[in-house]
């Protein structure tokens, strides 16, 4: 998901048995909601707001470009790692 905005949920500095390199659990949006204007009817507005497509995946630390922004909520509660392992 190159160029997409994401948040690092958890980091693995020493790697794991599966991935022997340092990596992160990342959550973000692969596709944002589309622009909405006043002239659009209610049905079209709902359709454009549903277009958001989230993603959760493991990414190599060297493939991430960090910024100075921080999130003030605990993301480990929002993303359960056990559920993620079943999806992968």
mmCIF file of C-alpha atoms in Angstrom:
data_model
loop_
_atom_site.group_PDB
_atom_site.id
_atom_site.type_symbol
_atom_site.label_atom_id
_atom_site.label_comp_id
_atom_site.label_asym_id
_atom_site.label_seq_id
_atom_site.Cartn_x
_atom_site.Cartn_y
_atom_site.Cartn_z
ATOM 1 C CA UNK A 1 0.000 0.000 0.000
ATOM 2 C CA UNK A 2 2.579 2.504 -1.149
ATOM 3 C CA UNK A 3 1.767 6.141 -0.476
ATOM 4 C CA UNK A 4 -1.192 5.389 1.786
ATOM 5 C CA UNK A 5 -1.635 6.892 5.222
ATOM 6 C CA UNK A 6 -1.347 4.369 8.031
ATOM 7 C CA UNK A 7 -0.716 4.062 11.758
ATOM 8 C CA UNK A 8 1.783 1.714 13.385
ATOM 9 C CA UNK A 9 -0.098 -0.460 15.884
ATOM 10 C CA UNK A 10 2.771 -2.624 17.152
ATOM 11 C CA UNK A 11 6.466 -3.015 16.364
ATOM 12 C CA UNK A 12 8.630 -6.144 16.377
ATOM 13 C CA UNK A 13 12.238 -4.894 16.560
ATOM 14 C CA UNK A 14 13.924 -8.310 16.710
ATOM 15 C CA UNK A 15 11.537 -10.097 14.363
ATOM 16 C CA UNK A 16 9.649 -13.336 15.000
ATOM 17 C CA UNK A 17 9.997 -16.977 14.004
ATOM 18 C CA UNK A 18 8.003 -16.321 10.796
ATOM 19 C CA UNK A 19 9.632 -13.023 9.853
ATOM 20 C CA UNK A 20 13.292 -12.827 10.833
ATOM 21 C CA UNK A 21 13.480 -9.087 10.130
ATOM 22 C CA UNK A 22 12.138 -6.120 12.094
ATOM 23 C CA UNK A 23 8.564 -5.354 11.083
ATOM 24 C CA UNK A 24 5.424 -3.512 12.198
ATOM 25 C CA UNK A 25 1.710 -4.198 12.379
ATOM 26 C CA UNK A 26 0.134 -1.352 10.399
ATOM 27 C CA UNK A 27 -3.512 -0.220 10.047
ATOM 28 C CA UNK A 28 -4.690 2.342 7.517
ATOM 29 C CA UNK A 29 -6.932 3.254 4.601
ATOM 30 C CA UNK A 30 -6.276 1.753 1.180
ATOM 31 C CA UNK A 31 -9.068 3.848 -0.343
ATOM 32 C CA UNK A 32 -10.487 7.075 1.106
ATOM 33 C CA UNK A 33 -14.070 8.318 0.887
ATOM 34 C CA UNK A 34 -14.838 10.329 -2.246
ATOM 35 C CA UNK A 35 -15.705 14.014 -2.365
ATOM 36 C CA UNK A 36 -19.306 14.962 -1.529
ATOM 37 C CA UNK A 37 -21.074 18.183 -2.570
ATOM 38 C CA UNK A 38 -24.396 19.824 -1.635
ATOM 39 C CA UNK A 39 -25.916 19.127 -5.050
ATOM 40 C CA UNK A 40 -25.678 15.327 -4.647
ATOM 41 C CA UNK A 41 -28.738 13.394 -3.562
ATOM 42 C CA UNK A 42 -28.819 11.284 -0.407
ATOM 43 C CA UNK A 43 -28.307 7.949 -2.190
ATOM 44 C CA UNK A 44 -25.189 9.156 -3.992
ATOM 45 C CA UNK A 45 -23.732 10.596 -0.774
ATOM 46 C CA UNK A 46 -24.176 7.261 1.031
ATOM 47 C CA UNK A 47 -22.540 5.394 -1.847
ATOM 48 C CA UNK A 48 -19.527 7.704 -1.856
ATOM 49 C CA UNK A 49 -19.099 7.441 1.920
ATOM 50 C CA UNK A 50 -19.103 3.617 1.780
ATOM 51 C CA UNK A 51 -16.070 3.657 -0.536
ATOM 52 C CA UNK A 52 -13.577 3.570 2.349
ATOM 53 C CA UNK A 53 -11.435 0.432 2.303
ATOM 54 C CA UNK A 54 -9.311 -0.284 5.412
ATOM 55 C CA UNK A 55 -6.280 -2.565 5.626
ATOM 56 C CA UNK A 56 -4.261 -4.223 8.409
ATOM 57 C CA UNK A 57 -0.972 -5.893 7.528
ATOM 58 C CA UNK A 58 2.626 -6.528 8.546
ATOM 59 C CA UNK A 59 5.200 -4.269 6.851
ATOM 60 C CA UNK A 60 9.002 -4.318 6.907
ATOM 61 C CA UNK A 61 10.395 -1.405 8.946
ATOM 62 C CA UNK A 62 12.641 -0.356 6.059
ATOM 63 C CA UNK A 63 9.581 0.168 3.838
ATOM 64 C CA UNK A 64 7.992 2.722 6.180
ATOM 65 C CA UNK A 65 8.589 6.466 6.090
ATOM 66 C CA UNK A 66 7.706 7.828 9.548
ATOM 67 C CA UNK A 67 6.348 11.328 10.131
ATOM 68 C CA UNK A 68 6.133 13.499 13.206
ATOM 69 C CA UNK A 69 2.410 12.907 13.789
ATOM 70 C CA UNK A 70 1.107 10.840 16.709
ATOM 71 C CA UNK A 71 -2.249 9.263 17.570
ATOM 72 C CA UNK A 72 -3.610 9.729 21.093
ATOM 73 C CA UNK A 73 -5.552 6.457 21.335
ATOM 74 C CA UNK A 74 -4.513 2.919 22.228
ATOM 75 C CA UNK A 75 -4.650 0.996 18.927
ATOM 76 C CA UNK A 76 -3.717 -2.353 20.462
ATOM 77 C CA UNK A 77 -7.262 -2.593 21.833
ATOM 78 C CA UNK A 78 -8.791 -1.754 18.439
ATOM 79 C CA UNK A 79 -6.780 -4.329 16.446
ATOM 80 C CA UNK A 80 -6.630 -7.819 17.927
ATOM 81 C CA UNK A 81 -3.560 -9.747 16.775
ATOM 82 C CA UNK A 82 -5.245 -13.148 17.198
ATOM 83 C CA UNK A 83 -7.981 -12.177 14.733
ATOM 84 C CA UNK A 84 -5.349 -10.937 12.298
ATOM 85 C CA UNK A 85 -3.492 -14.267 12.255
ATOM 86 C CA UNK A 86 -6.670 -16.052 11.143
ATOM 87 C CA UNK A 87 -7.073 -13.608 8.232
ATOM 88 C CA UNK A 88 -3.545 -13.985 6.879
#
